[in-house]
Coordinates of C-alpha atoms in Angstrom, one line a residue:
M1 CA 12.1 18.8 -13.9
T2 CA 11.5 21.0 -10.9
Q3 CA 8.8 20.4 -8.4
N4 CA 6.7 23.2 -9.9
E5 CA 7.2 21.7 -13.4
R6 CA 6.3 18.2 -12.2
Y7 CA 3.1 19.5 -10.6
E8 CA 2.1 21.5 -13.6
A9 CA 2.7 18.6 -15.9
A10 CA 0.5 16.3 -13.6
V11 CA -2.3 18.9 -13.6
K12 CA -2.0 19.2 -17.4
R13 CA -2.3 15.4 -17.9
K14 CA -5.3 15.3 -15.7
F15 CA -6.9 18.2 -17.5
Y16 CA -6.5 16.7 -20.9
L17 CA -7.5 13.2 -19.7
Q18 CA -10.6 14.6 -18.1
T19 CA -11.4 16.5 -21.3
I20 CA -11.1 13.3 -23.4
A21 CA -13.1 11.3 -20.9
K22 CA -15.9 13.8 -20.9
R23 CA -15.9 13.9 -24.7
Q24 CA -15.9 10.1 -25.0
G25 CA -18.4 9.5 -22.2
W26 CA -16.0 7.5 -20.0
S27 CA -17.3 7.0 -16.5
E28 CA -15.1 6.7 -13.4
G29 CA -14.1 3.1 -12.9
S30 CA -14.5 2.3 -16.6
P31 CA -11.8 0.2 -18.4
E32 CA -10.9 3.1 -20.6
L33 CA -10.0 5.3 -17.7
Y34 CA -8.2 2.4 -15.9
Y35 CA -5.9 1.8 -18.9
S36 CA -5.4 5.6 -19.3
Y37 CA -4.2 5.8 -15.7
R38 CA -1.8 2.9 -16.3
T39 CA -0.5 4.5 -19.5
L40 CA 0.2 7.7 -17.7
S41 CA 2.1 5.8 -14.9
G42 CA 0.0 7.4 -12.2
D43 CA 1.7 10.8 -12.6
L44 CA -1.6 12.6 -12.5
A45 CA -2.9 15.3 -10.3
F46 CA -6.0 15.1 -8.1
S47 CA -5.6 11.5 -7.0
I48 CA -6.9 12.4 -3.5
H49 CA -9.9 13.9 -5.2
M50 CA -11.0 10.4 -5.8
V51 CA -10.3 9.4 -2.2
F52 CA -12.7 12.2 -1.2
L53 CA -15.3 10.8 -3.5
K54 CA -15.0 7.2 -2.2
S55 CA -15.1 8.4 1.4
L56 CA -18.2 10.4 0.6
K57 CA -19.9 7.3 -0.9
S58 CA -18.9 5.1 2.1
L59 CA -19.7 7.6 4.9
G60 CA -22.2 10.0 3.4
S61 CA -26.0 9.8 3.3
E62 CA -27.8 9.4 0.0
E63 CA -28.7 13.1 0.1
Q64 CA -25.1 14.1 0.6
I65 CA -23.9 11.8 -2.2
A66 CA -26.6 13.2 -4.5
K67 CA -25.4 16.8 -3.8
W68 CA -21.6 16.4 -3.7
A69 CA -20.8 13.5 -6.0
P70 CA -21.9 15.3 -9.3
L71 CA -19.8 18.3 -8.2
C72 CA -16.8 16.0 -7.8
N73 CA -17.4 14.0 -11.0
D74 CA -17.7 17.2 -13.1
F75 CA -14.8 18.9 -11.3
Q76 CA -16.9 21.8 -10.3
I77 CA -15.0 21.4 -7.1
I78 CA -11.6 19.8 -6.3
A79 CA -11.5 18.0 -3.1
T80 CA -9.0 16.4 -0.8
Y81 CA -9.0 14.2 2.3
A82 CA -7.5 15.9 5.4
Q83 CA -6.8 13.5 8.3
T84 CA -3.1 13.4 9.2
E85 CA -1.9 16.3 11.5
L86 CA 1.5 17.6 12.4
G87 CA 1.3 15.9 15.8
H88 CA -0.7 12.7 14.9
G89 CA -0.9 10.3 12.1
T90 CA -2.0 6.7 12.5
Y91 CA -3.4 7.3 16.0
L92 CA -6.7 8.7 14.9
Q93 CA -8.1 9.1 18.5
G94 CA -5.4 11.6 19.1
L95 CA -6.4 14.0 16.3
E96 CA -6.8 17.5 17.7
T97 CA -8.9 19.3 15.1
E98 CA -12.3 20.0 16.6
A99 CA -15.7 20.4 15.1
T100 CA -18.0 22.0 17.8
Y101 CA -21.7 22.1 17.1
D102 CA -23.5 25.5 17.5
A103 CA -27.2 24.7 17.9
A104 CA -28.1 28.4 17.7
T105 CA -27.0 28.7 14.1
Q106 CA -27.1 24.9 13.2
E107 CA -23.4 25.1 12.2
F108 CA -20.2 23.3 13.1
V109 CA -17.2 25.4 14.1
V110 CA -14.1 23.7 12.8
H111 CA -11.0 24.8 14.5
S112 CA -7.3 23.9 14.8
P113 CA -6.7 24.6 18.5
T114 CA -2.9 23.9 18.5
M115 CA 0.0 24.0 16.1
T116 CA 0.1 20.2 16.2
A117 CA -3.5 20.2 15.1
T118 CA -2.4 21.5 11.7
K119 CA -3.4 19.1 8.9
W120 CA -0.2 18.0 7.2
W121 CA 0.4 15.8 4.2
P122 CA -2.9 15.6 2.4
G123 CA -2.4 15.4 -1.4
D124 CA -3.9 18.0 -3.7
L125 CA -4.3 20.3 -0.6
G126 CA -1.2 22.5 -1.2
R127 CA -2.3 24.3 -4.3
S128 CA -5.3 22.6 -5.9
A129 CA -8.2 21.7 -3.6
T130 CA -11.3 23.9 -3.1
H131 CA -12.8 21.6 -0.5
A132 CA -11.5 19.2 2.2
L133 CA -13.0 16.3 3.9
V134 CA -11.7 17.1 7.4
Q135 CA -11.5 14.4 10.0
A136 CA -12.1 16.1 13.4
Q137 CA -13.3 15.4 16.9
L138 CA -17.0 16.1 17.1
I139 CA -18.2 18.1 20.1
C140 CA -21.9 18.5 20.6
S141 CA -24.0 19.2 23.7
G142 CA -20.7 19.6 25.6
A143 CA -19.6 16.0 25.0
R144 CA -16.9 14.6 22.7
Q145 CA -18.2 11.9 20.3
G146 CA -14.9 10.9 18.6
M147 CA -13.7 11.4 15.1
H148 CA -16.1 12.3 12.3
A149 CA -15.8 13.6 8.7
F150 CA -16.8 17.2 7.7
I151 CA -16.8 18.8 4.3
V152 CA -15.0 22.2 4.6
P153 CA -14.7 24.7 1.8
I154 CA -11.2 26.1 1.9
R155 CA -10.7 28.1 -1.3
S156 CA -12.8 30.5 -3.3
L157 CA -14.5 29.1 -6.4
Q158 CA -14.1 32.5 -8.0
D159 CA -10.4 33.3 -7.6
H160 CA -9.0 30.2 -5.7
T161 CA -7.8 32.4 -2.7
P162 CA -8.1 30.9 0.8
L163 CA -11.4 31.5 2.5
P164 CA -11.7 33.5 5.7
G165 CA -10.2 31.6 8.7
V166 CA -8.2 29.2 6.4
T167 CA -4.4 29.0 6.2
V168 CA -3.3 26.6 3.5
G169 CA -0.2 25.9 1.5
D170 CA 2.3 23.3 0.2
I171 CA 4.6 21.5 2.7
G172 CA 7.7 21.7 0.4
P173 CA 10.1 19.1 -1.0
K174 CA 9.7 15.4 -0.3
M175 CA 11.6 12.2 -1.0
G176 CA 9.2 11.4 -3.8
F177 CA 5.7 12.2 -5.3
H178 CA 7.1 15.5 -6.6
H179 CA 4.1 15.9 -8.8
I180 CA 1.6 16.0 -5.9
D181 CA 1.0 19.2 -3.9
H182 CA 0.9 17.7 -0.4
G183 CA -0.2 20.5 1.8
F184 CA -1.0 22.0 5.3
L185 CA -4.2 23.3 6.6
R186 CA -5.0 25.4 9.7
L187 CA -8.6 26.3 10.4
D188 CA -9.5 29.3 12.7
H189 CA -13.1 28.8 13.8
V190 CA -14.4 28.1 10.3
R191 CA -18.2 27.7 10.2
I192 CA -19.9 25.1 8.0
P193 CA -23.6 24.0 7.8
R194 CA -24.8 21.1 9.9
E195 CA -25.4 19.1 6.7
N196 CA -21.7 19.1 5.9
M197 CA -21.0 16.3 8.5
L198 CA -21.1 12.9 6.7
S199 CA -24.1 11.2 8.2
R200 CA -24.7 7.7 6.9
F201 CA -23.8 6.2 10.2
A202 CA -23.9 9.2 12.6
Q203 CA -25.7 12.6 12.7
V204 CA -26.3 15.6 14.9
L205 CA -29.9 16.7 15.0
P206 CA -30.7 20.5 14.9
D207 CA -31.0 20.6 18.7
G208 CA -27.6 19.0 19.2
T209 CA -28.7 15.5 19.9
Y210 CA -26.1 12.9 18.7
L211 CA -27.3 9.8 17.0
K212 CA -25.2 6.9 15.7
V213 CA -25.6 3.6 14.0
G214 CA -23.3 0.7 14.9
S215 CA -20.0 1.3 16.7
L216 CA -17.8 4.4 16.6
Q217 CA -15.2 2.3 14.6
I218 CA -17.5 2.7 11.6
N219 CA -16.0 6.2 11.1
Y220 CA -12.7 4.5 10.3
L221 CA -14.4 2.9 7.2
S222 CA -12.9 5.4 4.8
M223 CA -9.4 4.3 6.0
V224 CA -10.3 0.7 5.1
V225 CA -11.6 1.8 1.7
M226 CA -8.3 3.6 0.9
R227 CA -6.1 0.7 2.1
V228 CA -7.9 -1.8 0.0
D229 CA -7.8 0.4 -3.1
L230 CA -4.2 1.3 -2.6
L231 CA -3.1 -2.3 -2.7
L232 CA -4.2 -3.0 -6.3
G233 CA -4.0 0.6 -7.5
E234 CA -0.7 1.9 -6.2
I235 CA 1.5 -0.5 -4.1
I236 CA 1.4 -3.8 -5.9
P237 CA 2.0 -2.3 -9.4
M238 CA 5.3 -0.8 -8.1
L239 CA 6.7 -4.3 -7.6
Q240 CA 5.1 -5.6 -10.8
K241 CA 6.9 -2.9 -12.7
A242 CA 10.2 -3.5 -10.9
C243 CA 9.9 -7.2 -11.8
V244 CA 9.2 -6.5 -15.4
I245 CA 12.2 -4.1 -15.7
A246 CA 14.7 -6.3 -13.7
I247 CA 13.8 -9.6 -15.4
R248 CA 13.8 -8.2 -18.9
Y249 CA 17.1 -6.6 -18.3
S250 CA 18.5 -9.8 -16.9
V251 CA 17.9 -11.7 -20.2
I252 CA 19.6 -8.9 -22.1
R253 CA 22.6 -8.3 -19.8
H254 CA 25.4 -10.8 -20.3
Q255 CA 28.1 -11.1 -17.7
S256 CA 31.1 -13.5 -17.4
S257 CA 30.9 -17.2 -18.4
L258 CA 29.8 -20.3 -16.6
R259 CA 32.8 -22.3 -18.0
P260 CA 36.3 -21.3 -18.8
S261 CA 36.6 -19.9 -22.3
G262 CA 32.8 -20.1 -22.7
P263 CA 30.6 -17.3 -23.9
E264 CA 29.2 -14.7 -21.6
V265 CA 25.7 -15.8 -20.3
K266 CA 22.5 -14.0 -19.5
I267 CA 22.6 -13.0 -15.9
L268 CA 19.2 -14.5 -15.3
D269 CA 20.9 -17.9 -15.9
Y270 CA 22.9 -17.4 -12.7
Q271 CA 21.2 -19.0 -9.7
T272 CA 22.0 -16.0 -7.5
Q273 CA 20.1 -13.7 -9.9
Q274 CA 17.2 -16.1 -10.0
H275 CA 17.3 -16.2 -6.2
K276 CA 17.0 -12.4 -6.1
L277 CA 14.3 -11.9 -8.7
L278 CA 12.0 -14.9 -9.0
P279 CA 10.8 -14.9 -5.4
Q280 CA 9.7 -11.2 -6.0
L281 CA 7.8 -12.4 -9.1
A282 CA 6.1 -15.1 -7.0
T283 CA 5.4 -12.6 -4.3
V284 CA 3.7 -10.1 -6.6
Y285 CA 1.4 -12.8 -8.0
A286 CA 0.6 -13.9 -4.4
F287 CA -0.2 -10.3 -3.5
H288 CA -2.3 -9.7 -6.6
F289 CA -4.6 -12.6 -5.7
L290 CA -4.6 -11.6 -2.0
A291 CA -5.6 -8.0 -2.7
S292 CA -8.3 -9.1 -5.2
N293 CA -9.8 -11.5 -2.6
L294 CA -9.7 -8.7 0.1
L295 CA -11.5 -6.4 -2.3
K296 CA -14.3 -9.0 -2.7
F297 CA -14.5 -9.4 1.1
F298 CA -14.7 -5.6 1.4
H299 CA -17.6 -5.4 -1.1
S300 CA -19.5 -8.2 0.7
S301 CA -18.9 -6.6 4.1
Y302 CA -19.9 -3.2 3.0
S303 CA -23.1 -4.5 1.5
A304 CA -23.8 -6.0 4.9
I305 CA -22.9 -2.8 6.6
L306 CA -25.4 -0.9 4.5
N307 CA -28.0 -3.3 5.8
R308 CA -26.9 -2.5 9.4
D309 CA -24.9 -5.7 9.8
F310 CA -21.6 -4.7 11.3
S311 CA -20.4 -8.1 12.3
H312 CA -17.6 -8.4 9.7
L313 CA -16.2 -4.9 10.4
P314 CA -13.6 -6.1 13.0
E315 CA -12.2 -8.8 10.7
L316 CA -12.2 -6.5 7.7
H317 CA -10.3 -3.8 9.6
A318 CA -7.8 -6.4 10.9
L319 CA -7.2 -8.0 7.5
S320 CA -6.9 -4.7 5.7
A321 CA -4.4 -3.4 8.2
G322 CA -2.2 -6.5 8.3
I323 CA -2.3 -7.1 4.6
K324 CA -1.5 -3.5 3.8
A325 CA 1.5 -3.7 6.2
L326 CA 2.8 -7.0 4.8
V327 CA 2.3 -6.1 1.2
S328 CA 4.0 -2.7 1.4
D329 CA 6.8 -4.1 3.5
L330 CA 7.6 -6.8 1.0
C331 CA 7.0 -4.7 -2.0
L332 CA 9.5 -2.2 -0.7
Q333 CA 12.1 -5.0 -0.1
G334 CA 11.3 -6.6 -3.5
T335 CA 11.5 -3.3 -5.5
E336 CA 14.9 -2.5 -3.9
L337 CA 16.2 -6.0 -4.6
C338 CA 15.1 -5.6 -8.3
R339 CA 17.0 -2.3 -8.4
R340 CA 20.2 -3.8 -6.9
A341 CA 19.9 -6.8 -9.2
C342 CA 20.4 -4.4 -12.2
G343 CA 23.8 -3.4 -11.0
G344 CA 25.1 0.1 -11.7
H345 CA 22.4 0.8 -14.3
G346 CA 19.7 0.2 -11.6
Y347 CA 21.1 3.3 -9.8
S348 CA 20.3 5.4 -12.8
K349 CA 17.0 7.2 -12.9
L350 CA 16.8 6.2 -16.5
S351 CA 16.2 2.6 -15.3
G352 CA 12.9 3.7 -13.8
L353 CA 13.7 1.8 -10.6
P354 CA 14.8 4.5 -8.2
S355 CA 11.5 6.3 -8.6
L356 CA 9.6 3.0 -8.0
V357 CA 11.7 2.5 -4.8
S358 CA 11.0 6.0 -3.5
R359 CA 7.3 5.7 -4.3
V360 CA 6.7 2.4 -2.6
T361 CA 8.8 3.5 0.4
A362 CA 6.0 6.0 1.2
S363 CA 3.4 3.3 1.2
C364 CA 5.0 1.9 4.4
T365 CA 3.8 5.0 6.2
Y366 CA 0.8 6.5 4.5
E367 CA -2.7 5.2 5.3
G368 CA -1.3 3.7 8.5
E369 CA 2.3 3.2 9.6
N370 CA 3.1 -0.5 9.2
T371 CA 4.2 -1.2 12.8
V372 CA 0.9 0.3 14.1
L373 CA -1.1 -1.6 11.6
Y374 CA 0.5 -4.9 12.5
L375 CA -0.3 -4.2 16.1
Q376 CA -4.0 -3.4 15.3
T377 CA -4.1 -6.8 13.6
A378 CA -2.4 -8.4 16.7
R379 CA -5.2 -7.0 19.0
F380 CA -7.8 -8.7 16.9
L381 CA -5.7 -12.0 16.9
V382 CA -5.2 -11.9 20.7
K383 CA -8.8 -11.2 21.3
N384 CA -9.8 -14.1 19.1
Y385 CA -7.3 -16.4 20.8
L386 CA -8.5 -15.6 24.3
Q387 CA -12.1 -16.1 23.2
V388 CA -11.2 -19.7 22.3
H389 CA -8.6 -20.5 24.9
G390 CA -9.5 -18.1 27.7
S391 CA -7.1 -18.6 30.6
L392 CA -3.8 -20.4 30.3
G393 CA -4.4 -24.0 29.2
S394 CA -8.2 -24.0 28.8
T395 CA -10.0 -24.3 25.6
S396 CA -13.6 -23.5 24.7
Q397 CA -15.6 -24.1 21.4
M398 CA -16.5 -20.8 19.9
F399 CA -17.2 -19.5 16.4
L400 CA -14.3 -17.5 15.0
P401 CA -14.1 -15.4 11.8
K402 CA -12.9 -17.3 8.8
S403 CA -9.4 -15.7 8.9
T404 CA -8.7 -17.0 12.4
A405 CA -10.6 -20.3 12.3
Y406 CA -7.3 -22.1 12.3
L407 CA -6.8 -21.1 16.0
T408 CA -9.4 -23.8 16.9
T409 CA -7.8 -26.7 14.9
P410 CA -5.9 -29.5 16.6
Y411 CA -2.2 -28.6 17.4
Q412 CA 0.3 -30.5 15.1
A413 CA 3.6 -30.8 16.9
R414 CA 5.8 -32.0 14.0
C415 CA 5.8 -31.6 10.3
P416 CA 5.3 -35.0 8.6
A417 CA 7.4 -34.2 5.5
Q418 CA 10.2 -36.6 4.8
K419 CA 11.7 -35.5 1.5
A420 CA 11.9 -32.3 -0.7
A421 CA 9.0 -33.3 -2.9
D422 CA 6.7 -33.4 0.2
F423 CA 7.1 -29.6 0.6
L424 CA 5.5 -29.1 -2.8
H425 CA 2.1 -30.1 -1.4
A426 CA 0.0 -27.0 -0.8
K427 CA -1.8 -28.4 2.2
L428 CA 1.5 -29.2 3.9
Y429 CA 3.1 -25.8 3.7
T430 CA -0.2 -24.0 4.4
A431 CA -0.5 -26.2 7.6
A432 CA 3.1 -25.3 8.4
W433 CA 2.3 -21.6 8.3
A434 CA -0.9 -22.1 10.3
H435 CA 1.2 -23.9 13.0
V436 CA 3.7 -21.1 13.2
A437 CA 1.1 -18.3 13.2
A438 CA -1.0 -20.1 15.9
R439 CA 2.1 -20.7 18.1
L440 CA 3.2 -17.1 17.9
I441 CA -0.2 -15.8 18.7
K442 CA -0.4 -18.2 21.6
D443 CA 3.0 -17.1 22.9
S444 CA 2.2 -13.4 22.6
A445 CA -1.2 -13.9 24.4
H446 CA 0.4 -16.0 27.2
H447 CA 3.2 -13.5 27.7
L448 CA 0.5 -10.8 28.0
Q449 CA -1.4 -12.8 30.5
T450 CA 1.7 -13.6 32.5
L451 CA 2.6 -9.9 32.8
M452 CA -0.9 -9.1 34.0
Q453 CA -0.7 -11.9 36.6
S454 CA 2.5 -10.4 37.8
G455 CA 0.7 -7.1 38.5
A456 CA 0.9 -5.1 35.3
D457 CA -2.3 -3.6 34.0
W458 CA -3.5 -4.4 30.4
D459 CA -1.9 -1.3 28.8
E460 CA 1.5 -1.8 30.4
A461 CA 1.4 -5.5 29.7
W462 CA 0.5 -4.9 26.1
N463 CA 3.3 -2.4 25.6
Q464 CA 5.8 -4.8 27.1
S465 CA 4.8 -7.6 24.7
T466 CA 4.4 -5.7 21.4
V467 CA 7.5 -7.2 19.8
L468 CA 5.9 -10.6 20.2
H469 CA 2.5 -9.3 19.0
L470 CA 4.2 -7.8 15.9
Q471 CA 5.9 -11.1 15.1
A472 CA 2.6 -13.0 15.5
A473 CA 0.7 -10.6 13.2
K474 CA 3.2 -10.9 10.5
A475 CA 3.1 -14.7 10.7
H476 CA -0.7 -14.6 10.5
C477 CA -0.6 -12.4 7.4
Y478 CA 1.9 -14.8 5.8
Y479 CA -0.5 -17.6 6.5
I480 CA -3.4 -15.7 5.0
S481 CA -1.4 -14.9 1.8
V482 CA -0.3 -18.6 1.4
K483 CA -3.7 -20.0 2.0
N484 CA -5.3 -17.5 -0.4
F485 CA -2.8 -18.4 -3.1
T486 CA -3.6 -22.1 -2.8
E487 CA -7.4 -21.4 -2.8
T488 CA -7.0 -19.4 -6.0
L489 CA -5.2 -22.4 -7.6
D490 CA -8.1 -24.6 -6.7
K491 CA -10.4 -22.5 -8.9
L492 CA -8.2 -23.1 -12.0
E493 CA -9.0 -26.9 -12.4
N494 CA -10.4 -26.3 -15.9
E495 CA -7.2 -24.5 -17.0
P496 CA -4.4 -27.0 -16.2
A497 CA -1.6 -25.3 -18.0
I498 CA -2.1 -22.0 -16.2
Q499 CA -2.7 -23.8 -13.0
Q500 CA 0.7 -25.6 -13.3
V501 CA 2.6 -22.4 -13.9
L502 CA 0.9 -20.6 -11.0
K503 CA 1.3 -23.6 -8.8
R504 CA 5.1 -23.3 -9.2
L505 CA 4.9 -19.6 -8.2
C506 CA 2.7 -20.5 -5.2
D507 CA 5.2 -23.2 -4.1
L508 CA 8.1 -20.8 -4.5
Y509 CA 6.3 -18.0 -2.5
A510 CA 5.5 -20.4 0.3
L511 CA 8.9 -22.1 0.5
H512 CA 10.8 -18.8 0.2
S513 CA 8.8 -17.4 3.1
I514 CA 9.5 -20.5 5.2
L515 CA 13.3 -20.2 4.5
T516 CA 13.2 -16.5 5.2
N517 CA 11.6 -17.1 8.6
S518 CA 13.1 -20.5 9.2
G519 CA 13.9 -19.7 12.9
D520 CA 10.1 -19.6 13.6
F521 CA 9.7 -23.1 12.2
L522 CA 12.8 -24.5 14.0
H523 CA 12.0 -22.8 17.4
D524 CA 9.7 -25.5 18.7
G525 CA 10.9 -28.3 16.6
F526 CA 8.1 -28.2 14.1
L527 CA 10.7 -28.4 11.4
S528 CA 14.1 -30.1 11.9
G529 CA 17.4 -28.9 10.3
T530 CA 17.1 -31.7 7.8
Q531 CA 13.6 -30.7 6.8
V532 CA 14.8 -27.1 6.3
D533 CA 17.5 -28.5 4.0
A534 CA 14.7 -30.3 2.1
V535 CA 12.7 -27.0 1.8
R536 CA 15.8 -25.4 0.3
T537 CA 16.3 -28.2 -2.2
A538 CA 12.7 -28.0 -3.4
Y539 CA 13.0 -24.2 -3.5
L540 CA 16.2 -24.2 -5.6
N541 CA 14.7 -26.8 -8.0
L542 CA 11.7 -24.4 -8.6
L543 CA 14.0 -21.6 -9.6
L544 CA 15.1 -23.5 -12.7
L545 CA 11.5 -24.3 -13.7
I546 CA 10.2 -20.8 -13.2
R547 CA 13.2 -19.3 -15.1
K548 CA 11.8 -20.7 -18.3
D549 CA 8.5 -18.8 -17.9
A550 CA 9.8 -15.7 -16.3
I551 CA 9.5 -13.3 -19.2
L552 CA 6.0 -14.5 -20.1
L553 CA 5.0 -14.1 -16.5
T554 CA 6.1 -10.5 -16.5
D555 CA 4.6 -9.8 -19.9
A556 CA 1.2 -10.9 -18.4
F557 CA 1.2 -7.7 -16.3
D558 CA 0.6 -5.9 -19.6
F559 CA 2.7 -2.8 -19.0
M560 CA 3.4 -0.7 -22.1
D561 CA 6.9 0.9 -22.4
H562 CA 5.5 4.3 -21.7
C563 CA 4.0 2.9 -18.5
L564 CA 7.4 1.6 -17.3
N565 CA 9.4 4.7 -18.3
S566 CA 12.5 2.6 -18.2
A567 CA 15.5 2.3 -20.5
L568 CA 16.2 -1.2 -19.1
G569 CA 12.7 -2.6 -19.3
C570 CA 11.5 -1.8 -22.8
Y571 CA 9.8 -4.6 -24.7
D572 CA 12.3 -4.5 -27.7
G573 CA 15.3 -5.2 -25.4
N574 CA 17.4 -2.3 -26.9
V575 CA 18.7 -1.4 -23.5
Y576 CA 22.1 0.1 -24.4
E577 CA 21.0 2.1 -27.4
R578 CA 18.1 3.5 -25.3
L579 CA 20.4 4.4 -22.3
F580 CA 22.8 6.2 -24.6
H581 CA 20.1 8.0 -26.5
W582 CA 18.2 9.1 -23.4
A583 CA 21.5 10.3 -21.8
Q584 CA 22.3 12.4 -24.8
R585 CA 18.9 14.1 -24.5
S586 CA 19.5 15.0 -20.8
P587 CA 19.5 18.8 -20.1
T588 CA 23.0 18.4 -18.7
N589 CA 24.1 17.6 -22.3
T590 CA 21.8 19.9 -24.2
Q591 CA 22.0 23.1 -22.3
G592 CA 25.7 23.7 -22.1
N593 CA 27.9 23.9 -19.0
P594 CA 27.1 26.9 -16.8
A595 CA 30.1 26.3 -14.6
Y596 CA 32.7 26.4 -17.5
E597 CA 32.9 30.2 -18.0
K598 CA 32.5 31.0 -14.3
Y599 CA 34.8 28.5 -12.7
I600 CA 36.4 25.8 -14.9
K601 CA 37.9 28.2 -17.5
P602 CA 39.5 30.6 -15.0
L603 CA 40.8 27.6 -13.0
L604 CA 42.4 26.1 -16.1
Q605 CA 43.8 29.4 -17.2
S606 CA 45.3 30.1 -13.8
W607 CA 47.7 27.2 -14.3
R608 CA 48.4 27.8 -18.0
S609 CA 51.5 30.0 -17.5
K610 CA 53.2 27.3 -15.6
L611 CA 52.7 24.6 -18.3

């Protein structure tokens, strides 16, 4: 299908789904709509319309929600979220779009002062949206007040043409997401009412006086909302689907024999195939529990924020940034590993895997480029470390957020494990990750301080130590994910059978992450070479145990065949029949060969006289 056809099909699906939902009385967030979205594989239009609505509910006043939410829910308007610009993405302070308050008319004048201020990439903007939530630099009473959110009408509700001062369109072909009309937006002194600035935490009074509640960082709350939602709604399901497809295919595909003259065996019975796929299965379970716990923390933090308690906001921002970065990084790596584990058939679009890879690739960039997000987490970690340890070598007793409390625990110089079985104790490998994360944070903070003592200012010293900060932030996120998985298991004491299966996945995830990053554990002698060998032994033994439950563990994700859209991953296992049938239905086989009459036939006939 062409880009236009994919877009039209996505709008058509959304139209009929919305019609059915309205007829059946399904509300947004209902189980019925959730499973409908899963069934349609996410290839629906107007996904950013929901981002607008969630941003409205997090940043808007009760009056604004009462006005705009019903319009969104009933699709009397179609809205998008316009933040990223041609010249700036993750660095929100650098956004150039301006919203200048005119007290004489009580309006904001929203303007794109430069070419690089053009909004670029918002989904649903190119062809669909009638309104945009524009992130712009607020200017009132001659002073800049930072980024704020403004509701800007961009297309006529009568004929869908751009409104005066609005230049809007589609940005063209992309690597993936062909069904979404990502767009551009330029605003030429577009006037909007004062009431169109979202004002739960900041507002401009009629005379131009600026009032805010809490810190300016509260305006970034909508970004946190999106990151948390994307983990469970978009990113993690990509790796879940890839695991389902690759593991199902690996019990259907037979290749070579384990013994001379023996029968060909299922490729999942090869240790190398287990080594490729089963850590991805363990990872996606770890991430599901991690994202679910982050969502709970977000809800509790947001409830506190509504009561004017902003104390959890820095930790929430740091966790959401780092976890989004780690999850999308490893989901991309895992999805590509699943594709390659399916051999040549994994390269076919009929496998469903290439589209998953291209889709999860985008997640490493949207809603915050991962390197930048890791560094935002690192700033939080360094700040917490210096609060406790202050100058080099000194230590003070201070309360730290729960996620960094391990920075105050006594330093364990060596891992006490003596045999492979010891590494199957959750407390041991959790403490191992706590040790590595704490050491890397300490090293990055000390390097920063050393540079500053040598004459560098904070900004220069920070830039010259960002590789160390990045490494520390990743280790911290690994620690959080391992700790969260073990805490999830503790809640399953009344379900021992499930707990045992998930415990093996938790062990595999933790040990695989140690082996993948073994240099960090060997660096200061916390683990010896012999101990790393023991980790590997325990890890390889787990592969055999998890292999027995692999299919059931993927079935638990509950994806229907239509959801997977894969010839390799269908529940009935008829891989080869389905591949052949789907190939026969391809337009290249049903619409004839347009090159034959023009080129192939004349080429063949030109040589006929010589034969």
